[in-house]
C-alpha cells in the first residue's frame, strides 16, 4: 500500500523542529547578513553551540546517530524531513551530535579518539578526496601513502575544496598505497598537514590541504588498506538525498517570499500576482518543488529500508539541485530590482544554492550515473517502489 501520511509522532517531531527554526534560528537572519556583509562569519562558533545546546534540550541531538551513542536514530526519512525544515533558513545552523558515517567503521580505539568526540562536538572532521587534478574523476587521485621502515605511513599530496578544511582538527584523507589501492587515513592536524582557505562566491569557504611528508601511525588507517574507495563512496552516497532535502526547504521559503510580494506589489494598476506571467512562475516553482519532495523522500525511504539507493539518490540530487536554481532565479525575477539588491537575502540564497549543482557529484555526473544504469540494464524502467 502506498501511504504518504506521517505518524502522529513524526508530525510532532517535524512541527517541533519547524517551530524551533522559526523561533530560535530565523530571528538571527538579519545578524547573519550583517556579519557576512562585513566580511565576518555569519555566526560566531559559540552562538551556534548555544543554539545546538537549546536544540538538545528540546530533544534534537544526533538526528541520525545510533541511540547507543546518545542519538535520536530517527532514520533516513525523518532526517530528510528535518533537513527540509532546517533548509528554510540560511542561518548556518545544524543540529549537533552527529559524525561522518564512515567513522563507525573504525576500531574501538578510533571510535574513542575520533567518532565519539566528533559526536560530542569536541572535535571537528573534514573529508578529503578531491585534488587539483581529480574531482569528478575521483579514481584518479595521486596523493600517495608509503610505509617506511618504522611501520608509519608517509603521506604526500594536495587536496582541494575541502569543506571545514580550515577549521577541522582531523581529516579523513584518501591516498593511494602503491600495489594496494586507495586507502583512508585519519590524520590529526598536529601530524603536520597545512590548510589554506579558498574564497568562493558562497559565504563559507572550503580549503586546500597540503601533505608534505606527513607521518601517520598504522593504527590510523580507517578500514582496510586498499579498501578506501568504497568508504569514500559510502560517505558520499549515504547522505546524498540530504542535499535536495535542504533545497526543498530553501525553495519553499523563497517561493513564499515571491507569493507575498506578488500579493503586495502593484504595477500598471494591478497587483503583479494578477499577471499570468507571474502566476506561471509561481505555479511552475511549486510543481518542481513537489516533484523534488517525493523523489527525495523516496531515495531516503530506500536508504532507510536497506535497499540500493544509488539510482534514486542521483535522480533526487540532480532534480533538487536544478530545481533550487530555477526557483531562486524566478523568485529574484518576481522581486524585480529589489531582488537584485542586498536589502533582501535573495541574492545570498542565489549564491549559496548554485553550489548544489557542483558538489557531491555534479549534475553531469548524476546524469552519467543515471544513463549508465539504464543503458547497462542495472535499472529498468516501469517500476513503482520495489
Ligand atoms: C564549496 C565546495 C565544497 C566542497 N567540499 C568538498 C569536500 O568536503 N571534500 C571533497 O573531497 N571535495 C569537496 N568538493 C569538491 C567537489 O566534490 C568537486 O568540485 C566536484 O566533484 C567536481 O570536481 P571538479 O571541481 O574537479 O570538476 P571537474 O571534475 O574537473 O569537472 C569540470 C566539469 O566537467 C564535467 N565533467 C567531468 N567529468 C565528466 C564526465 N565524465 N562526463 C561529463 N561531464 C564531466 C563536470 O560535471 C564539470 O561540469 C567541494 C567543492 C566545492 C565547490
Short mmCIF file of C-alpha atoms and ligand atoms in Angstrom, two decimals:
data_model
loop_
_atom_site.label_atom_id
_atom_site.label_comp_id
_atom_site.label_asym_id
_atom_site.label_seq_id
_atom_site.Cartn_x
_atom_site.Cartn_y
_atom_site.Cartn_z
CA UNK A 1 0.00 0.00 0.00
CA UNK A 2 1.29 3.49 -0.79
CA UNK A 3 0.94 5.74 2.24
CA UNK A 4 2.03 9.40 2.20
CA UNK A 5 0.96 10.18 5.77
CA UNK A 6 3.22 10.86 8.73
CA UNK A 7 2.57 9.13 12.06
CA UNK A 8 1.44 11.37 14.95
CA UNK A 9 4.93 11.11 16.43
CA UNK A 10 6.61 12.02 13.14
CA UNK A 11 4.30 15.01 12.66
CA UNK A 12 5.01 16.17 16.19
CA UNK A 13 8.78 15.94 15.66
CA UNK A 14 8.50 17.88 12.39
CA UNK A 15 6.31 20.57 13.93
CA UNK A 16 8.59 20.98 16.95
CA UNK A 17 11.60 21.46 14.67
CA UNK A 18 9.64 23.84 12.42
CA UNK A 19 8.76 25.98 15.42
CA UNK A 20 12.34 25.79 16.82
CA UNK A 21 13.70 27.06 13.49
CA UNK A 22 11.07 29.82 13.31
CA UNK A 23 11.51 30.99 16.93
CA UNK A 24 15.20 30.44 17.64
CA UNK A 25 17.03 30.43 14.32
CA UNK A 26 15.23 32.64 11.78
CA UNK A 27 15.38 35.71 14.07
CA UNK A 28 19.18 35.58 13.64
CA UNK A 29 18.97 36.08 9.87
CA UNK A 30 19.50 39.86 9.95
CA UNK A 31 22.54 39.43 12.19
CA UNK A 32 23.93 36.75 9.84
CA UNK A 33 23.51 39.05 6.83
CA UNK A 34 25.11 41.97 8.68
CA UNK A 35 28.09 39.85 9.74
CA UNK A 36 28.60 38.28 6.34
CA UNK A 37 28.38 41.63 4.58
CA UNK A 38 31.03 42.97 6.95
CA UNK A 39 33.28 40.04 5.96
CA UNK A 40 32.78 38.14 9.23
CA UNK A 41 31.44 34.57 9.68
CA UNK A 42 27.61 34.56 9.79
CA UNK A 43 27.56 33.41 13.41
CA UNK A 44 30.32 33.03 15.96
CA UNK A 45 31.01 29.36 16.89
CA UNK A 46 29.77 29.90 20.47
CA UNK A 47 26.40 31.23 19.19
CA UNK A 48 26.00 28.08 17.06
CA UNK A 49 26.96 25.91 20.05
CA UNK A 50 24.37 27.67 22.20
CA UNK A 51 21.67 27.02 19.57
CA UNK A 52 22.71 23.37 19.43
CA UNK A 53 22.50 23.19 23.22
CA UNK A 54 18.96 24.60 23.15
CA UNK A 55 18.01 22.11 20.43
CA UNK A 56 19.49 19.30 22.53
CA UNK A 57 17.35 20.36 25.48
CA UNK A 58 14.33 20.12 23.19
CA UNK A 59 15.40 16.58 22.27
CA UNK A 60 17.15 17.23 18.98
CA UNK A 61 20.65 15.87 19.07
CA UNK A 62 22.24 13.34 16.79
CA UNK A 63 19.26 13.08 14.45
CA UNK A 64 20.70 10.09 12.61
CA UNK A 65 23.14 8.93 15.31
CA UNK A 66 22.53 5.47 16.85
CA UNK A 67 20.91 5.50 20.30
CA UNK A 68 23.93 3.76 21.87
CA UNK A 69 25.91 6.94 21.04
CA UNK A 70 23.23 9.18 22.56
CA UNK A 71 21.46 9.99 19.29
CA UNK A 72 17.85 10.07 18.17
CA UNK A 73 18.37 7.46 15.43
CA UNK A 74 15.43 8.99 13.61
CA UNK A 75 16.13 7.18 10.32
CA UNK A 76 16.73 8.50 6.82
CA UNK A 77 13.17 9.60 6.06
CA UNK A 78 12.85 11.65 9.24
CA UNK A 79 16.36 13.06 8.66
CA UNK A 80 15.22 14.24 5.23
CA UNK A 81 12.05 15.77 6.66
CA UNK A 82 14.08 17.63 9.30
CA UNK A 83 16.61 18.78 6.67
CA UNK A 84 13.68 20.34 4.79
CA UNK A 85 12.88 22.28 7.98
CA UNK A 86 16.45 23.44 8.66
CA UNK A 87 16.79 24.35 4.97
CA UNK A 88 14.12 27.05 5.42
CA UNK A 89 16.77 29.41 6.76
CA UNK A 90 20.22 30.40 5.55
CA UNK A 91 21.47 30.79 9.13
CA UNK A 92 24.45 28.39 9.30
CA UNK A 93 22.84 26.12 11.88
CA UNK A 94 22.88 22.32 12.03
CA UNK A 95 21.82 20.05 14.86
CA UNK A 96 24.75 18.81 16.91
CA UNK A 97 25.54 15.24 17.85
CA UNK A 98 26.45 13.64 14.56
CA UNK A 99 29.59 12.34 12.93
CA UNK A 100 30.61 11.18 9.46
CA UNK A 101 29.05 7.80 8.75
CA UNK A 102 32.37 6.15 7.87
CA UNK A 103 33.82 6.83 11.33
CA UNK A 104 31.58 3.99 12.56
CA UNK A 105 33.85 1.68 10.54
CA UNK A 106 36.71 2.49 12.92
CA UNK A 107 38.35 0.26 15.54
CA UNK A 108 37.25 0.69 19.17
CA UNK A 109 40.30 2.92 19.74
CA UNK A 110 39.49 5.02 16.63
CA UNK A 111 35.90 5.36 17.82
CA UNK A 112 37.13 6.59 21.19
CA UNK A 113 39.54 9.12 19.66
CA UNK A 114 37.60 10.31 16.62
CA UNK A 115 33.96 9.17 16.43
CA UNK A 116 32.77 9.95 19.97
CA UNK A 117 34.49 13.37 20.33
CA UNK A 118 33.06 14.35 16.93
CA UNK A 119 29.55 13.37 18.03
CA UNK A 120 30.07 15.39 21.23
CA UNK A 121 31.21 18.43 19.24
CA UNK A 122 34.67 18.37 20.83
CA UNK A 123 36.45 17.52 17.59
CA UNK A 124 35.82 18.61 14.03
CA UNK A 125 36.38 16.44 10.98
CA UNK A 126 36.76 17.01 7.27
CA UNK A 127 36.55 14.62 4.33
CA UNK A 128 39.24 14.96 1.67
CA UNK A 129 39.19 13.13 -1.63
CA UNK A 130 39.15 15.92 -4.27
CA UNK A 131 42.52 17.04 -5.67
CA UNK A 132 43.52 19.77 -8.11
CA UNK A 133 43.78 17.08 -10.83
CA UNK A 134 40.91 14.80 -9.73
CA UNK A 135 37.37 15.91 -8.86
CA UNK A 136 34.65 14.04 -10.76
CA UNK A 137 37.39 11.59 -11.70
CA UNK A 138 38.00 10.63 -8.07
CA UNK A 139 39.66 7.34 -9.02
CA UNK A 140 42.48 9.39 -10.46
CA UNK A 141 43.80 10.81 -7.17
CA UNK A 142 47.58 10.95 -6.83
CA UNK A 143 48.13 11.66 -3.11
CA UNK A 144 50.39 8.80 -2.02
CA UNK A 145 50.96 6.95 1.22
CA UNK A 146 54.06 4.81 1.57
CA UNK A 147 55.07 2.74 4.61
CA UNK A 148 58.56 3.42 5.89
CA UNK A 149 60.92 1.22 7.89
CA UNK A 150 59.38 2.27 11.23
CA UNK A 151 55.94 0.99 10.15
CA UNK A 152 54.44 4.50 9.89
CA UNK A 153 52.80 5.75 6.71
CA UNK A 154 54.22 8.84 4.99
CA UNK A 155 51.59 10.85 3.11
CA UNK A 156 52.36 13.31 0.31
CA UNK A 157 49.94 15.23 -1.89
CA UNK A 158 47.43 18.06 -2.14
CA UNK A 159 43.66 18.13 -1.62
CA UNK A 160 41.36 20.94 -2.68
CA UNK A 161 37.84 22.30 -1.98
CA UNK A 162 37.65 20.57 1.40
CA UNK A 163 34.63 21.69 3.44
CA UNK A 164 35.70 22.57 7.02
CA UNK A 165 39.29 22.00 5.91
CA UNK A 166 40.46 25.17 7.63
CA UNK A 167 38.59 24.51 10.88
CA UNK A 168 38.90 20.74 11.28
CA UNK A 169 41.37 19.22 13.69
CA UNK A 170 41.48 15.90 11.85
CA UNK A 171 40.92 14.78 8.28
CA UNK A 172 39.70 11.56 6.69
CA UNK A 173 42.11 11.70 3.78
CA UNK A 174 42.19 9.32 0.81
CA UNK A 175 45.58 8.37 -0.60
CA UNK A 176 46.91 5.73 -3.00
CA UNK A 177 49.02 2.98 -1.46
CA UNK A 178 51.20 1.55 -4.25
CA UNK A 179 50.16 -2.04 -5.17
CA UNK A 180 47.18 -1.93 -2.76
CA UNK A 181 44.97 0.98 -3.89
CA UNK A 182 43.09 3.87 -2.32
CA UNK A 183 43.23 3.89 1.49
CA UNK A 184 41.59 6.16 4.07
CA UNK A 185 43.73 7.63 6.87
CA UNK A 186 42.61 9.54 9.97
CA UNK A 187 45.15 12.33 10.24
CA UNK A 188 45.30 14.84 13.10
CA UNK A 189 46.22 18.39 12.18
CA UNK A 190 49.17 18.24 14.57
CA UNK A 191 50.64 15.38 12.50
CA UNK A 192 51.62 18.16 10.11
CA UNK A 193 49.14 18.88 7.30
CA UNK A 194 48.53 22.52 6.41
CA UNK A 195 45.39 24.25 5.17
CA UNK A 196 44.63 27.42 3.25
CA UNK A 197 41.08 28.85 2.81
CA UNK A 198 39.69 29.14 -0.74
CA UNK A 199 37.44 32.19 -1.25
CA UNK A 200 34.23 31.28 -3.13
CA UNK A 201 31.04 33.03 -4.27
CA UNK A 202 29.34 31.46 -1.22
CA UNK A 203 29.53 32.75 2.32
CA UNK A 204 31.75 29.98 3.63
CA UNK A 205 34.86 28.72 2.00
CA UNK A 206 36.40 25.28 1.66
CA UNK A 207 40.18 24.87 1.97
CA UNK A 208 43.12 23.34 0.20
CA UNK A 209 45.20 20.89 2.26
CA UNK A 210 48.86 20.12 1.78
CA UNK A 211 50.53 16.89 2.97
CA UNK A 212 54.28 17.19 2.87
CA UNK A 213 55.87 14.01 4.30
CA UNK A 214 53.13 13.76 6.95
CA UNK A 215 53.78 10.71 9.17
CA UNK A 216 50.72 8.73 10.17
CA UNK A 217 50.78 5.70 12.52
CA UNK A 218 49.43 2.45 11.05
CA UNK A 219 46.68 2.45 13.71
CA UNK A 220 45.18 5.46 11.91
CA UNK A 221 44.19 3.52 8.78
CA UNK A 222 40.37 3.61 8.67
CA UNK A 223 39.00 0.26 7.49
CA UNK A 224 41.40 -1.81 5.40
CA UNK A 225 44.42 -0.83 3.32
CA UNK A 226 43.27 -0.69 -0.33
CA UNK A 227 39.55 -0.52 0.57
CA UNK A 228 39.31 3.27 0.94
CA UNK A 229 37.45 3.99 -2.28
CA UNK A 230 34.42 2.02 -1.04
CA UNK A 231 34.48 4.09 2.19
CA UNK A 232 34.63 7.32 0.17
CA UNK A 233 31.63 6.28 -1.92
CA UNK A 234 29.78 5.22 1.24
CA UNK A 235 30.40 8.69 2.74
CA UNK A 236 29.13 10.45 -0.38
CA UNK A 237 26.18 8.20 -1.21
CA UNK A 238 24.70 7.76 2.21
CA UNK A 239 23.72 11.36 2.63
CA UNK A 240 23.23 12.40 -0.99
CA UNK A 241 19.46 12.72 -0.52
CA UNK A 242 20.09 15.35 2.20
CA UNK A 243 21.17 17.91 -0.42
CA UNK A 244 17.82 18.02 -2.26
CA UNK A 245 16.04 17.80 1.12
CA UNK A 246 17.61 21.08 2.27
CA UNK A 247 16.92 22.56 -1.17
CA UNK A 248 13.20 21.89 -0.75
CA UNK A 249 13.07 23.93 2.47
CA UNK A 250 15.03 26.79 0.91
CA UNK A 251 12.90 26.80 -2.25
CA UNK A 252 9.63 26.79 -0.26
CA UNK A 253 10.80 29.70 1.87
CA UNK A 254 11.84 31.65 -1.25
CA UNK A 255 8.61 30.85 -3.07
CA UNK A 256 6.61 32.13 -0.08
CA UNK A 257 8.56 35.42 -0.33
CA UNK A 258 7.58 35.64 -4.02
CA UNK A 259 3.92 34.90 -3.25
CA UNK A 260 3.84 37.58 -0.53
CA UNK A 261 5.50 40.10 -2.85
CA UNK A 262 3.16 39.27 -5.76
CA UNK A 263 0.21 39.99 -3.45
CA UNK A 264 1.67 43.34 -2.45
CA UNK A 265 3.49 44.89 -5.38
CA UNK A 266 1.46 46.88 -7.90
CA UNK A 267 2.39 47.63 -11.50
CA UNK A 268 0.25 49.24 -14.20
CA UNK A 269 -2.68 49.46 -11.83
CA UNK A 270 -2.72 45.81 -10.81
CA UNK A 271 -1.05 43.55 -8.29
CA UNK A 272 1.71 41.72 -10.15
CA UNK A 273 0.19 38.45 -8.89
CA UNK A 274 -2.74 39.16 -11.21
CA UNK A 275 -0.50 38.79 -14.26
CA UNK A 276 -0.22 35.36 -15.82
CA UNK A 277 3.50 35.89 -16.38
CA UNK A 278 3.99 35.95 -12.60
CA UNK A 279 1.37 33.26 -11.85
CA UNK A 280 3.11 30.77 -14.12
CA UNK A 281 6.45 31.31 -12.44
CA UNK A 282 4.80 30.67 -9.07
CA UNK A 283 2.94 27.59 -10.31
CA UNK A 284 5.98 26.08 -12.07
CA UNK A 285 8.03 26.59 -8.93
CA UNK A 286 5.61 24.71 -6.73
CA UNK A 287 5.27 21.86 -9.23
CA UNK A 288 9.05 21.47 -9.30
CA UNK A 289 9.40 21.68 -5.51
CA UNK A 290 6.75 18.98 -5.03
CA UNK A 291 8.48 16.73 -7.57
CA UNK A 292 11.77 17.06 -5.66
CA UNK A 293 9.98 16.38 -2.37
CA UNK A 294 8.69 12.98 -3.44
CA UNK A 295 11.88 11.97 -5.28
CA UNK A 296 13.90 12.85 -2.17
CA UNK A 297 11.66 11.07 0.31
CA UNK A 298 11.68 8.01 -1.96
CA UNK A 299 15.50 7.97 -2.01
CA UNK A 300 15.54 8.37 1.79
CA UNK A 301 12.99 5.56 2.13
CA UNK A 302 15.29 3.27 0.13
CA UNK A 303 18.23 4.14 2.41
CA UNK A 304 16.09 3.54 5.49
CA UNK A 305 14.98 0.14 4.24
CA UNK A 306 18.48 -1.00 3.33
CA UNK A 307 17.71 -1.00 -0.41
CA UNK A 308 20.18 0.13 -3.07
CA UNK A 309 19.54 3.89 -3.10
CA UNK A 310 22.21 4.99 -5.59
CA UNK A 311 20.00 5.49 -8.62
CA UNK A 312 17.15 7.11 -6.67
CA UNK A 313 19.59 9.41 -4.86
CA UNK A 314 21.19 10.54 -8.13
CA UNK A 315 17.74 11.34 -9.55
CA UNK A 316 16.74 13.26 -6.40
CA UNK A 317 20.04 15.15 -6.18
CA UNK A 318 20.03 16.16 -9.86
CA UNK A 319 16.39 17.20 -9.73
CA UNK A 320 16.75 19.11 -6.44
CA UNK A 321 19.92 20.98 -7.40
CA UNK A 322 18.45 22.17 -10.70
CA UNK A 323 15.07 22.93 -9.15
CA UNK A 324 16.64 25.16 -6.49
CA UNK A 325 18.49 27.14 -9.16
CA UNK A 326 15.35 27.69 -11.22
CA UNK A 327 13.20 28.62 -8.22
CA UNK A 328 15.62 31.15 -6.73
CA UNK A 329 16.06 32.72 -10.17
CA UNK A 330 12.28 33.09 -10.63
CA UNK A 331 11.87 34.47 -7.11
CA UNK A 332 14.57 37.05 -7.83
CA UNK A 333 12.82 37.93 -11.10
CA UNK A 334 9.44 38.35 -9.40
CA UNK A 335 11.04 40.84 -6.98
CA UNK A 336 12.39 42.90 -9.90
CA UNK A 337 15.20 45.33 -8.97
CA UNK A 338 14.66 44.67 -5.27
CA UNK A 339 15.52 41.03 -5.85
CA UNK A 340 18.98 42.05 -7.02
CA UNK A 341 19.75 44.23 -4.01
CA UNK A 342 21.47 43.34 -0.77
CA UNK A 343 18.48 44.68 1.15
CA UNK A 344 16.85 41.29 0.62
CA UNK A 345 18.55 37.92 1.16
CA UNK A 346 17.60 36.55 -2.28
CA UNK A 347 20.99 37.21 -3.84
CA UNK A 348 22.57 35.38 -0.89
CA UNK A 349 20.38 32.31 -1.39
CA UNK A 350 21.17 32.54 -5.12
CA UNK A 351 24.91 32.26 -4.49
CA UNK A 352 24.51 29.51 -1.91
CA UNK A 353 22.14 27.33 -3.96
CA UNK A 354 24.38 27.47 -7.03
CA UNK A 355 26.80 25.17 -5.25
CA UNK A 356 24.28 22.33 -5.16
CA UNK A 357 24.85 21.62 -8.85
CA UNK A 358 28.58 21.11 -8.24
CA UNK A 359 29.49 19.32 -5.03
CA UNK A 360 28.89 15.69 -4.06
CA UNK A 361 28.65 14.85 -7.75
CA UNK A 362 27.98 17.48 -10.42
CA UNK A 363 24.76 17.50 -12.49
CA UNK A 364 26.72 15.94 -15.34
CA UNK A 365 28.00 13.10 -13.15
CA UNK A 366 24.47 12.38 -11.85
CA UNK A 367 23.19 12.26 -15.44
CA UNK A 368 26.06 9.98 -16.37
CA UNK A 369 25.21 7.62 -13.49
CA UNK A 370 21.50 7.57 -14.33
CA UNK A 371 22.10 6.98 -18.06
CA UNK A 372 24.71 4.28 -17.47
CA UNK A 373 22.43 2.39 -15.07
CA UNK A 374 19.72 2.39 -17.74
CA UNK A 375 21.97 1.63 -20.72
CA UNK A 376 23.67 -1.25 -18.92
CA UNK A 377 20.36 -2.64 -17.63
CA UNK A 378 21.22 -2.20 -13.92
CA UNK A 379 17.91 -0.35 -13.56
CA UNK A 380 14.77 -0.97 -15.58
CA UNK A 381 12.02 1.46 -16.41
CA UNK A 382 8.46 0.91 -15.31
CA UNK A 383 8.80 0.09 -11.61
CA UNK A 384 6.85 1.62 -8.75
CA UNK A 385 8.58 1.29 -5.40
CA UNK A 386 10.26 -2.11 -5.17
C1 LIG B 1 32.21 24.61 -1.88
C2 LIG B 1 32.71 23.25 -2.20
C3 LIG B 1 32.85 22.30 -1.19
C4 LIG B 1 33.38 21.03 -1.46
N1 LIG B 1 33.58 20.16 -0.42
C5 LIG B 1 34.31 19.01 -0.66
C6 LIG B 1 34.74 18.18 0.44
O1 LIG B 1 34.40 18.41 1.61
N2 LIG B 1 35.52 17.10 0.18
C7 LIG B 1 35.91 16.77 -1.10
O2 LIG B 1 36.64 15.79 -1.26
N3 LIG B 1 35.52 17.54 -2.16
C8 LIG B 1 34.73 18.65 -1.97
N4 LIG B 1 34.36 19.45 -3.03
C9 LIG B 1 34.79 19.10 -4.38
C10 LIG B 1 33.64 18.73 -5.30
O3 LIG B 1 33.10 17.48 -4.95
C11 LIG B 1 34.18 18.79 -6.74
O4 LIG B 1 34.39 20.17 -7.04
C12 LIG B 1 33.24 18.16 -7.74
O5 LIG B 1 33.18 16.76 -7.56
C13 LIG B 1 33.67 18.46 -9.19
O6 LIG B 1 35.02 18.20 -9.39
P1 LIG B 1 35.94 19.33 -10.10
O7 LIG B 1 35.70 20.61 -9.39
O8 LIG B 1 37.32 18.80 -10.14
O9 LIG B 1 35.37 19.45 -11.54
P2 LIG B 1 35.76 18.51 -12.78
O10 LIG B 1 35.65 17.09 -12.39
O11 LIG B 1 37.05 18.98 -13.35
O12 LIG B 1 34.60 18.86 -13.79
C14 LIG B 1 34.58 20.03 -14.62
C15 LIG B 1 33.33 19.95 -15.48
O13 LIG B 1 33.39 18.79 -16.32
C16 LIG B 1 32.27 17.95 -16.07
N5 LIG B 1 32.67 16.54 -16.18
C17 LIG B 1 33.70 15.93 -15.55
N6 LIG B 1 33.74 14.64 -15.90
C18 LIG B 1 32.73 14.42 -16.75
C19 LIG B 1 32.24 13.26 -17.46
N7 LIG B 1 32.80 12.08 -17.34
N8 LIG B 1 31.14 13.43 -18.25
C20 LIG B 1 30.54 14.64 -18.38
N9 LIG B 1 30.96 15.76 -17.74
C21 LIG B 1 32.05 15.63 -16.93
C22 LIG B 1 31.80 18.30 -14.67
O14 LIG B 1 30.44 17.96 -14.45
C23 LIG B 1 32.04 19.81 -14.64
O15 LIG B 1 30.99 20.46 -15.29
C24 LIG B 1 33.75 20.70 -2.78
C25 LIG B 1 33.59 21.63 -3.82
C26 LIG B 1 33.08 22.90 -3.54
C27 LIG B 1 32.95 23.88 -4.67
#
